[in-house]
Structure formats: structure tokens, C-alpha cells
Coordinates of C-alpha atoms in Angstrom, one line a residue:
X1 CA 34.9 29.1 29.5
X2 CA 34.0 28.1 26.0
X3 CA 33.1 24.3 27.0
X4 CA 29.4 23.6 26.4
X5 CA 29.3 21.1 29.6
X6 CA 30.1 21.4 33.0
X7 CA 32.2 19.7 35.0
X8 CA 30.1 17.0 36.2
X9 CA 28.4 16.7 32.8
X10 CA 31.5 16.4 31.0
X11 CA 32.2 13.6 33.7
X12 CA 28.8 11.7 32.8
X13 CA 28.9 12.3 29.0
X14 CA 32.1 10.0 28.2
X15 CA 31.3 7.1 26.0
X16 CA 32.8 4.1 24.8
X17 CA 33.5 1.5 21.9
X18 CA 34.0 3.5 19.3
X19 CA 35.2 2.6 16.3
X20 CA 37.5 5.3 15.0
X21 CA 41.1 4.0 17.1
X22 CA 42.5 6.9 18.7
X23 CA 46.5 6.4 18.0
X24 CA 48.4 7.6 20.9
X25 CA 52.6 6.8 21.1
X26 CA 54.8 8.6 24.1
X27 CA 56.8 11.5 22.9
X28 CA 60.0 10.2 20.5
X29 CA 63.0 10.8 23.3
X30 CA 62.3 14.4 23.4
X31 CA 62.2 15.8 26.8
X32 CA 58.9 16.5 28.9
X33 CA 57.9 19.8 29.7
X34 CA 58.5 22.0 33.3
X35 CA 56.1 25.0 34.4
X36 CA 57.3 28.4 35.2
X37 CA 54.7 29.9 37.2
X38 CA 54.2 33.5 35.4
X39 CA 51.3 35.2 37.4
X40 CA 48.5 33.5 40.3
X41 CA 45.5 34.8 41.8
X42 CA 43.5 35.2 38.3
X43 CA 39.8 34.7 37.8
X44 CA 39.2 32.7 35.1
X45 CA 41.7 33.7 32.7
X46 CA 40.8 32.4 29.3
X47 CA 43.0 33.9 27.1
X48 CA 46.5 35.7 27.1
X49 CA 47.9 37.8 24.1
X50 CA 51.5 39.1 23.2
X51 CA 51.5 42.4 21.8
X52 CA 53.9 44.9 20.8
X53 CA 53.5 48.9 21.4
X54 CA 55.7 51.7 20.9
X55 CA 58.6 48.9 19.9
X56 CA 58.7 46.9 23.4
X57 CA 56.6 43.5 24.2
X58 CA 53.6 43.7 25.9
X59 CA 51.0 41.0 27.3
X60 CA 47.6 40.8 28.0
X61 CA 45.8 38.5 30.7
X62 CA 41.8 37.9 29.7
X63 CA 39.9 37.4 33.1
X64 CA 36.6 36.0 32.7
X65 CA 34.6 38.2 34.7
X66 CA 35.8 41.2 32.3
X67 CA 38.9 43.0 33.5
X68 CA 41.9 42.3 31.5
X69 CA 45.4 42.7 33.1
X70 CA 48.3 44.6 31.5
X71 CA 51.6 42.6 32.6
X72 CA 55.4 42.5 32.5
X73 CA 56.5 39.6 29.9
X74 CA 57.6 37.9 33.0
X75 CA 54.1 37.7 34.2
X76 CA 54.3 40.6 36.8
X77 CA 51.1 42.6 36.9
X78 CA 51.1 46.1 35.9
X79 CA 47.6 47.5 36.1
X80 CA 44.6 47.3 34.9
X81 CA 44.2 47.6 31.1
X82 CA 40.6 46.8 30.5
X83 CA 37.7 46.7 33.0
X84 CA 34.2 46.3 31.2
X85 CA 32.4 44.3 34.1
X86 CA 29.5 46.3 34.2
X87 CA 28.5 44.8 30.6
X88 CA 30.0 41.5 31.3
X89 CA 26.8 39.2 31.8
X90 CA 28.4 36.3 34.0
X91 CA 27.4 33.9 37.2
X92 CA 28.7 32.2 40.1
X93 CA 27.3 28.9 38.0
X94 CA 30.1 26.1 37.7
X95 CA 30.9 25.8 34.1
X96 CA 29.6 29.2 33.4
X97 CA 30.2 29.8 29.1
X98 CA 29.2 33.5 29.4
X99 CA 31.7 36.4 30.5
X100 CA 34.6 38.4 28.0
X101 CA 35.6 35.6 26.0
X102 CA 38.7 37.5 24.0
X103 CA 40.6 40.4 23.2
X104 CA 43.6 41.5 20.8
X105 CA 44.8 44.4 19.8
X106 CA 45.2 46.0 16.8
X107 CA 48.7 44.6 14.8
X108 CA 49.0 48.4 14.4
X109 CA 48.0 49.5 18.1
X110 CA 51.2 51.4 18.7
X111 CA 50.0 54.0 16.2
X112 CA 45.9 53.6 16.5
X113 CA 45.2 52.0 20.0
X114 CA 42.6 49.9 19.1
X115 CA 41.7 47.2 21.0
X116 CA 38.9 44.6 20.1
X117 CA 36.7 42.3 22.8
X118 CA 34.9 39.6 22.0
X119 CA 31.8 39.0 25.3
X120 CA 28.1 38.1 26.2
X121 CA 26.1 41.2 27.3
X122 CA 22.4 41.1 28.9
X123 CA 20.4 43.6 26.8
X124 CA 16.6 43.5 28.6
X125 CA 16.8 40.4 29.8
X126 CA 18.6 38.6 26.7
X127 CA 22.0 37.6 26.1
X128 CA 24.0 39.2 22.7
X129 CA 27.4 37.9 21.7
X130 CA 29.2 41.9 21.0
X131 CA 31.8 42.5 19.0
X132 CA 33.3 45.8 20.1
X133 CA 36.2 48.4 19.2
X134 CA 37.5 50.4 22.0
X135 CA 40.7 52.8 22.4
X136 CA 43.1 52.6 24.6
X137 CA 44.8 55.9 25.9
X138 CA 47.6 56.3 28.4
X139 CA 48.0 52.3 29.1
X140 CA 44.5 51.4 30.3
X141 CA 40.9 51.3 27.8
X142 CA 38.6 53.8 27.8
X143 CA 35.3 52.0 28.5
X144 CA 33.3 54.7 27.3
X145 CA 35.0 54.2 23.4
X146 CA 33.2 51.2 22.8
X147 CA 32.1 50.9 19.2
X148 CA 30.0 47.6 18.2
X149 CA 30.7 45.8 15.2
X150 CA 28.9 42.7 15.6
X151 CA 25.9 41.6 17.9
X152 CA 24.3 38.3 17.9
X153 CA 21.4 37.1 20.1
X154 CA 22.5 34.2 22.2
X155 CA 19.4 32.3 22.7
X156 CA 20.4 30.2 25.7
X157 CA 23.5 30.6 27.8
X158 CA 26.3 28.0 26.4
X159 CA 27.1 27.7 22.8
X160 CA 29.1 31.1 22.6
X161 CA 32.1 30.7 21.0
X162 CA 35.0 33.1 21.6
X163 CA 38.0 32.9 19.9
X164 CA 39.2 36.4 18.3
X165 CA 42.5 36.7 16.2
X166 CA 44.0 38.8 13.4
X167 CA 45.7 36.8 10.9
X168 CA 48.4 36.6 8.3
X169 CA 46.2 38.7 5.9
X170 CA 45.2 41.7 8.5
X171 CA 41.6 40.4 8.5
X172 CA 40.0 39.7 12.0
X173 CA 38.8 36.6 12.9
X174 CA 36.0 35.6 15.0
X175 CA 34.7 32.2 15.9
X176 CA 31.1 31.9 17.0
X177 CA 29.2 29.0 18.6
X178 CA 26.2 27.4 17.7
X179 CA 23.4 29.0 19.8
X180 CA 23.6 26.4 22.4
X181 CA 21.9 23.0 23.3
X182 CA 23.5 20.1 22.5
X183 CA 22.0 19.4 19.2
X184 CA 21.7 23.2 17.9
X185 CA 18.1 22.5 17.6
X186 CA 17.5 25.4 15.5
X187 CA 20.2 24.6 13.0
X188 CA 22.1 27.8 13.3
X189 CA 25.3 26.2 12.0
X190 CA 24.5 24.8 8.6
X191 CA 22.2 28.4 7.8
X192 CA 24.3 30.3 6.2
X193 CA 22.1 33.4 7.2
X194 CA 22.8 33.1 10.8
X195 CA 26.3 34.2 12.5
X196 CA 26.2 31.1 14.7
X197 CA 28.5 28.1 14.6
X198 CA 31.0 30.0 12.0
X199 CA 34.1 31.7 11.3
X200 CA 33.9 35.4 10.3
X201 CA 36.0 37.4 8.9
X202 CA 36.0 41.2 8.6
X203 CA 38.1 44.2 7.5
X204 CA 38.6 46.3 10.5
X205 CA 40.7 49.0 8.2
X206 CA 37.4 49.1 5.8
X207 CA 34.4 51.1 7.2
X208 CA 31.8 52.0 4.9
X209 CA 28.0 53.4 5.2
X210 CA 24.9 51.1 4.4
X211 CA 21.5 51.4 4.8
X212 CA 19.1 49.2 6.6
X213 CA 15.9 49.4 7.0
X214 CA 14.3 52.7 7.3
X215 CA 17.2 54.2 9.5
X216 CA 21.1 54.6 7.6
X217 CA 23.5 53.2 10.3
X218 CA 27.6 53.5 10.0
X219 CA 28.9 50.1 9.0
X220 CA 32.6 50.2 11.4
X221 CA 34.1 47.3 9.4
X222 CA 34.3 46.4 5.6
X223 CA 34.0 42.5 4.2
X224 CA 37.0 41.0 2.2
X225 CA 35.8 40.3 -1.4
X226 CA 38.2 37.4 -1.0
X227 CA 35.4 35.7 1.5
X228 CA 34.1 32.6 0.0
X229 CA 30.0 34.1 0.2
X230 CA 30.7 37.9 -0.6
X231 CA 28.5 38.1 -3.8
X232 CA 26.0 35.4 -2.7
X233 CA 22.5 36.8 -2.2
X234 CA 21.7 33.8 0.8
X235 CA 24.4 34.3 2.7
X236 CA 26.2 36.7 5.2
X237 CA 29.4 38.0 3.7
X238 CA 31.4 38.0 6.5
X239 CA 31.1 34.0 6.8
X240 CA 34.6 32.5 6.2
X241 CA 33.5 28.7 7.1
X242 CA 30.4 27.2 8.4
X243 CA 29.0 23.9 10.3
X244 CA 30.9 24.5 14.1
X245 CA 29.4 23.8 17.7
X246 CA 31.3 25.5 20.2
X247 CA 35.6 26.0 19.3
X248 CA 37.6 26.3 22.4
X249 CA 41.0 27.9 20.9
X250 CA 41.9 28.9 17.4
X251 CA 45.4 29.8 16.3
X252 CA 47.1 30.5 13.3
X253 CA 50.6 29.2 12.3
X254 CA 51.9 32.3 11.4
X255 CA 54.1 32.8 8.1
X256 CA 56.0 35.4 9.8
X257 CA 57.9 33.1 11.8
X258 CA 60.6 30.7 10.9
X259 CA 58.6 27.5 8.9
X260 CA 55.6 29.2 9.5
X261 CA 52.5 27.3 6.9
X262 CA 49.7 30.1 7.9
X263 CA 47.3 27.2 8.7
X264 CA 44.6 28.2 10.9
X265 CA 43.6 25.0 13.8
X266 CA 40.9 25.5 15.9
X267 CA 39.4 22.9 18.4
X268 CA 36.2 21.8 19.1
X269 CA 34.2 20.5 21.8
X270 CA 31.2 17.7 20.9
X271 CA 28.5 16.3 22.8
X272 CA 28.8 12.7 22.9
X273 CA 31.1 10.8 20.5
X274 CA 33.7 13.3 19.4
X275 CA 36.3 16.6 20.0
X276 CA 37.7 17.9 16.7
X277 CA 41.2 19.5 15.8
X278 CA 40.1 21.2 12.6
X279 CA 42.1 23.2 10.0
X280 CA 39.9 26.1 9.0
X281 CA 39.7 27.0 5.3
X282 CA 37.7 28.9 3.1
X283 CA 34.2 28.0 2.1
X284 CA 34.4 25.2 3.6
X285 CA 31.6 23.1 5.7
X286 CA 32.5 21.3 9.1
X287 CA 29.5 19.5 9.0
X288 CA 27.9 20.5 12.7
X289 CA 24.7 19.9 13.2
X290 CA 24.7 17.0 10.3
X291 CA 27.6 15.5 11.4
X292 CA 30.0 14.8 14.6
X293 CA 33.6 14.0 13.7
X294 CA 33.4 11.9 11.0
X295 CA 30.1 10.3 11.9
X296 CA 26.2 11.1 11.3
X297 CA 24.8 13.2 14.3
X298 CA 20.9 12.8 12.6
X299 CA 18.9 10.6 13.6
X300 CA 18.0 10.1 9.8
X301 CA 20.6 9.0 7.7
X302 CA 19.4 10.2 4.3
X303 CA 20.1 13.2 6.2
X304 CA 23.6 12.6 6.5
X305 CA 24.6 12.8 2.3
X306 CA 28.0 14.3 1.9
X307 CA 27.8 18.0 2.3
X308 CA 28.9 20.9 -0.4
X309 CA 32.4 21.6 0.2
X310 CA 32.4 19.2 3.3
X311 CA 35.5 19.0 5.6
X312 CA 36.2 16.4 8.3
X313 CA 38.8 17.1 11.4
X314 CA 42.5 16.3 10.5
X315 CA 41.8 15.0 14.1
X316 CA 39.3 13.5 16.2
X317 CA 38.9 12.2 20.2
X318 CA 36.3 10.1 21.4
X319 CA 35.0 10.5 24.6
X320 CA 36.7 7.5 26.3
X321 CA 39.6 9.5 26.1
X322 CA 38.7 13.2 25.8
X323 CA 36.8 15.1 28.5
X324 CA 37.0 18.4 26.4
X325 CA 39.6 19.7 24.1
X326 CA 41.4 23.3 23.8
X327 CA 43.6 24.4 21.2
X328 CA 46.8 25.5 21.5
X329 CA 49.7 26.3 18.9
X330 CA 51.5 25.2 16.8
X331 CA 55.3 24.9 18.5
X332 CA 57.9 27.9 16.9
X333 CA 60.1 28.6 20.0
X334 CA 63.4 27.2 21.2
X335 CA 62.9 25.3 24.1
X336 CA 61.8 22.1 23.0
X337 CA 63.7 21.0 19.3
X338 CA 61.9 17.7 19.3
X339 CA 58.1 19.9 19.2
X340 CA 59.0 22.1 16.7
X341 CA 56.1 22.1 13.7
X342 CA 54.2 20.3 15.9
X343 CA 50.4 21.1 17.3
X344 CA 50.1 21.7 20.6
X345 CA 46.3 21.3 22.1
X346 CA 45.1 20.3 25.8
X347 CA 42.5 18.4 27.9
X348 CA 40.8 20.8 29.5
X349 CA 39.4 18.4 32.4
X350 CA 42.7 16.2 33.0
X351 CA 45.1 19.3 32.4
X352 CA 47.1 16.7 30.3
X353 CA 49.1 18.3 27.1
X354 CA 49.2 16.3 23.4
X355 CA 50.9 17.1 20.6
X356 CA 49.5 16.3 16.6
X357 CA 52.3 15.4 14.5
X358 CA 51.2 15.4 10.4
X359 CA 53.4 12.2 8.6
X360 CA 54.3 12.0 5.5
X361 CA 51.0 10.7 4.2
X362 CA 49.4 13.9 5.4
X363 CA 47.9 12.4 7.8
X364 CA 47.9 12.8 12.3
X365 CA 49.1 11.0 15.0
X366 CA 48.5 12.5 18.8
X367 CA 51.8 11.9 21.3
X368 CA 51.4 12.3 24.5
X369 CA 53.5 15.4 25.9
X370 CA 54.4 14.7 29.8
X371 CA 55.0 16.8 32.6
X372 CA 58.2 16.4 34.1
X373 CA 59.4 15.2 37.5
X374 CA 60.1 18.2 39.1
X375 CA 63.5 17.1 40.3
X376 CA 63.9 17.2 36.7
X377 CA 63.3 21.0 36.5
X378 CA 64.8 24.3 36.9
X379 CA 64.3 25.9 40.7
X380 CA 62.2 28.4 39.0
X381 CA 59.8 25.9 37.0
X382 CA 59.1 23.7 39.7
X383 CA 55.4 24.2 39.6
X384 CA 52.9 20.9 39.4
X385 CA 50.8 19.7 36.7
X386 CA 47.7 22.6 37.4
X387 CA 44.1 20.3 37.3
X388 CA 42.3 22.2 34.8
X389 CA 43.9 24.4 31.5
X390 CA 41.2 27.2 29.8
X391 CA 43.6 28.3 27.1
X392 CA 47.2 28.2 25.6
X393 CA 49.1 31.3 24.5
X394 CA 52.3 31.8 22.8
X395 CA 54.8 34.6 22.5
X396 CA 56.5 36.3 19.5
X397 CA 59.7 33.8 20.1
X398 CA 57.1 31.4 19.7
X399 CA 57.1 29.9 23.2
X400 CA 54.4 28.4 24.8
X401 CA 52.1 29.3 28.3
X402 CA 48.7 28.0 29.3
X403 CA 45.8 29.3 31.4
X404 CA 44.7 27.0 34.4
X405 CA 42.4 26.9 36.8
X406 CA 41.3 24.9 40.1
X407 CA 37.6 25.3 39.8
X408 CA 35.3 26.1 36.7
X409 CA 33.8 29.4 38.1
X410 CA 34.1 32.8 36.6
X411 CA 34.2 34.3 40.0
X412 CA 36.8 32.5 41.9
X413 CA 40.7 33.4 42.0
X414 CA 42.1 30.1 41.6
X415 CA 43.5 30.5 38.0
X416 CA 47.1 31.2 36.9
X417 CA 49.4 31.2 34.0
X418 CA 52.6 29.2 33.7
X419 CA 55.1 29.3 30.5
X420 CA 56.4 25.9 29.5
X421 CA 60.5 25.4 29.6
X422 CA 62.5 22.8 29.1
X423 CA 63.9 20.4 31.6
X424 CA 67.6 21.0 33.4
X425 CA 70.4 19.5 31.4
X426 CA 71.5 16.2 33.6
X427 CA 75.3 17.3 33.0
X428 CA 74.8 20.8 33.7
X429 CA 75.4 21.0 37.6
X430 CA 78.2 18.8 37.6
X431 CA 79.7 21.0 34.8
X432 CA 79.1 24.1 36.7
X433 CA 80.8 22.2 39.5
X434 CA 83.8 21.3 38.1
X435 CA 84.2 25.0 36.7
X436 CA 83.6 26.2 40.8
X437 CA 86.5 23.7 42.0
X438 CA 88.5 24.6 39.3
X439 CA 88.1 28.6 39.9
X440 CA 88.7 27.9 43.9
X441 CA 92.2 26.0 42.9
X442 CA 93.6 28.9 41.8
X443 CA 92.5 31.1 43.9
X444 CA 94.0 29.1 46.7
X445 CA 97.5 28.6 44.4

């Protein structure tokens, strides 16, 4: 899991009085949602990605632990696509952050078979965030392929980050955390040196040879001269945007489907006063370590000055009523009209869903998104609300599934994923029986 606290910490860490008012209306007369139970038995699953190869849809099931599941898009398990375990560093610790955080393929995978993973890795004692390239040949990963792109030294156990996309563009994306410890003590994600607390973003189709150092190495990726620090001589090129703590889901609202606006959201979790819904742009500073939401974090507030190209959360929770937030999508499927073009995001702790609706003033309003009664539901999406969700994933119709789990441990099977469908028509059955009578009337005449 990307949350910095643990269960019971994220328990004793809610505040209250806060003086940003956190809007909340119930849904406009749109329907609630039902749960179609897709796969069980999973450990840890923290991220689930649609794919296409060879012209039929795939999907990919992220466990924790490091083994990644290749499944039927009706959630039946295939085999086992990736199994990196013995480079996975992980524990039996409850709220463990550490563990293979992400992977997605290659948007041309049918034709190169690359895949890309995102995990923590003990190297003589210490824990590196790795970027890695592997291949996959004949449906499963070759292990032994992996090519690192990226390592960064995790200098305590939380603050990792995780989410890994490809956007609009063909760029990777990769969203770091800030080191770890609740006030990134070393100030990681304001130094624009350091690969902590940011976005990246490299060019996977771009390798190119440098030299470092007294040794040449082979550079596997190439940096976008678009990215806002290329030329800068202070800065790492591959920063895209700077000043996060720890993001918990990152999605892009992808142009290539119908009112697609290519935003990029990403959540965040805080310490003590706030979660974030941010939309991610270029060059731009999210004010971690400085601020928290809105407000000062410092303890000084000359310290606190507007930043250079400072940008606050289109959204923010306090505590009193967010445990921990993950992001989700934003809605582009069919079977809910009354979500469509809005964001979809979770409480990790509660397992409650919220949607962020953007009004006319360009400004955001959270509705609460219920579960349905399950008399209310298909036979086949009849499944409870689960306790806890790890991650949201979406499918090339756009439809929406989330990741759950019963406990918080990387270890345990508890987890499952469910896709979201929309509630029975009321006049449906009686429709269907009126049609049966009918059909048996003549029959009998």
C-alpha cells in the first residue's frame, strides 16, 4: 500500500475543527452502485491494468508481494504473468508501504513486449525504489530481462510512492514519495535535485549513452525536452512537477475517449489536517513539505511565502472526514449516465466511494456515491460493500473496478477485485414477466 500510516495510526491521527468546510450533497437522483465480484483470494492487490495484445483485451492483477496475475476480462485467472518475489522487499507488518507498487505495459506491447514495474528492493541492507524494463515472451515475464531505469534510495520504509502510467503523449509517468516520516525532514520534495515527492516523466522510446563519473553507463530512457526543468543546470530533467508526500492513485482522463480533457488527478495522503485531489501540470509546485492543503505545514510562517509556480488541490479533506484517500478515474463507461465526467476517488479506511463534480465556476464539490441495497442488484453483483479499497482501475469502455482488501497486510489473501454496475431496472422483471405469460398463452392456444 501507498498510505504513509497504518491502520491504527490512521485511526488516532483524525483531527477536528477545521476551517476549510468540506461540502458534501448525496448523489443528484442517479442510481447507487452494485459490485460484481471479478476475482478473490488476492494478496494485496494494488493495482489492476487493461491492456491490449495481439488485438484482444487483456488485464493485469498487481499483488503486493510481487507476482502479478494475467486474467480473463471477466476476472478469471489465467496464470502467472510476472513473479519477481525474490527482489520484492516486503513484511508481514500491518500497513506495510514497501512491495511491487505498479506495472503497465508498453501501449505498443503487442509488437515489443515490454512491460515496466514500479517496487522497493533491499540492496545490502537498504531500500531502493527501482524502475525496471522487463520482456515478456510466450504470456508470462522473463525475470531475468530486467533492465533498471531509475533507482532511488528509500531512506526509511513508508514514503514510496507508486503510481506508474503512460499517458496521452507516450511519455511514462512515475510518481514518487517523499522519503518518508511525516514531515520529510530532509526536504526531499521541494529539492529539485532529489527524485523524491515528484512526478517524472521519461521517454521510454529514447535511449541514449551518457557518461558519469569515471565509468560510461547506457542511459535506457531519453528525457522529453518538453519537461518544464530540461535545460536547467539545478534540477533533474525528468521532473515533471514537484512538492508531493506520498500519492495513492494517479490517472489520466484520456483524450482518446469520448469527452476525454487529458487531465492528469492524482491523490494524496497528509499527516494531520489534509488528503489532496490534485491536478498534475507542468512545472508546477504542490507545496509539500511547505504546505498541507491549502495551509502552512512550517512551524515558521515567513516560511510559508507563496511558492514559484505554486498549485493548491482542486480538492481537499480534512481529517474528521478522511481516513486516507485513493484516486480513482474519471467516469467514461456506460453504466452510470448520471457519473459521466465525473471523478471518481475512495476512502481507503471506510471503503466508502465519492465523486468530484467541477461547476461552472471551475470550482469542486464531493457527492457521496452509495452502495446499493443488494435487493437492488443484479444476482451476479450482489457482493457487499468490501471494508477496505487499495486502488481503482478502469477498462478501455471506461468502466470502473476497485481493489479491496480485509486486512492491511502484504501477505494475507483477503483481497479481491469487484467491477461496479449499475442497479436492476425496477420495471424490468415484471416486463420480462409479462413477455413469459404472454409467450405461454400462445403456446397453450
Amino acid at each position: 500500500m501507498y498510505v504513509e500510516m497504518t491502520y491504527l495510526s490512521v485511526l488516532t491521527s483524525l483531527v477536528t475543527g477545521s476551517s476549510v468546510t468540506d461540502v458534501t450533497r448525496p448523489s443528484s437522483g442517479g442510481p447507487c452502485y452494485c459490485l460484481q465480484q471479478m476475482a478473490r483470494g488476492l494478496y494485496s492487490p494494488v493495482s489492476a491494468t487493461f491492456y491490449r495484445d495481439g488485438g484482444a483485451d487483456r488485464l493485469l492483477v498487481v499483488e503486493q508481494r510481487g507476482v502479478v496475475w494475467r486474467m480473463a476480462v471477466d476476472g478469471t485467472k489465467v496464470d502467472t504473468f510476472m513473479d519477481i518475489r525474490d527482489r520484492v522487499s516486503t513484511s508481514d507488518q500491518i500497513g506495510e508501504n514497501r512491495g511491487l507498487l505498479g506495472v503497465v505495459v508498453d501501449p505498443a506491447f503487442t509488437d515489443n513486449r515490454k512491460v515496466y514495474a514500479f517496487y522497493i528492493r533491499k540492496v545490502e541492507g537498504r531500500d531502493y525504489t527501482y524502475i525496471s524494463n522487463f520482456r515478456a515472451d510466450n504470456g508470462r515475464v522473463d525475470a531475468g530481462s530486467e533492465l533498471f531505469y531509475i533507482r532511488i534510495f528509500q531512506p526509511y520504509t513508508s514514503g514510496n510512492g507508486g503510481p506508474i502510467f503512460f499517458g496521452d503523449d507516450g511519455y511514462l509517468y512515475l510518481v514518487t514519495g517523499d522519503g518518508g516520516e511525516h514531515d520529510d525532514p530532509k526536504g526531499n520534495a521541494q529539492n529539485k535535485n532529489s527524485f523524491h515527492g515528484k512526478v517524472l516523466r521519461i521517454d521510454v522510446n529514447d535511449g541514449q549513452d551518457f557518461t558519469e563519473g569515471e565509468s560510461s553507463v547506457a542511459k535506457l530512457y531519453g528525457v522529453p525536452s518538453s519537461n518544464p526543468f530540461y535545460n536547467y543546470t539545478i534540477a533533474r530533467p525528468e521532473i515533471f512537477a514537484i512538492g508531493f508526500r506520498n500519492v495513492w492513485g494517479c490517472s489520466q482522463d484520456s483524450v482518446l475517449r469520448t469527452g476525454g480533457t487529458g487531465r492528469i488527478f492524482c491523490a494524496e495522503t497528509g499527516t494531520n489536517k489534509y488528503d489532496e485531489i490534485n491536478l498534475i501540470q507542468s512545472g508546477r509546485n504542490y507545496g509539500w513539505n511547505i504546505r498541507q492543503g491549502s495551509e502552512c505545514h512550517m512551524t515558521n510562517p515567513a516560511e510559508c511565502s507563496p511558492l514559484e509556480n505554486e498549485e493548491f488541490p482542486i480538492y481537499q479533506l480534512p481529517h474528521n472526514t478522511s481516513h486516507a484517500l485513493v484516486g480513482g478515474y474519471v467516469y467514461r463507461g456506460r453504466q452510470f449516465a448520471h457519473v459521466t465526467g465525473l471523478y471518481t476517488f475512495a476512502d481507503v479506511i471506510t471503503g466508502k466511494i465519492y465523486l468530484l463534480e467541477e461547476n461552472r465556476q471551475g470550482t469542486w464539490e464531493k457527492i457521496n456515491w452509495p452502495a446499493c441495497d443488494l435487493n437492488q442488484c443484479p444476482l451476479d453483483a450482489r457482493e457487499k460493500p468490501p471494508k477496505h479499497i487499495l486502488a481503482f482501475s478502469q477498462d478501455r469502455q471506461g468502466e470502473l473496478y476497485i481493489l479491496t482488501t480485509q486486512t492491511f497486510q502484504v501477505h494475507s489473501n483477503t483481497g479481491a477485485m469487484y467491477k461496479l454496475v449499475s442497479p436492476r431496472s425496477t420495471g424490468a422483471p415484471l416486463t420480462s414477466l409479462r413477455w413469459f405469460i404472454f409467450l405461454f398463452i400462445l403456446l397453450i392456444l
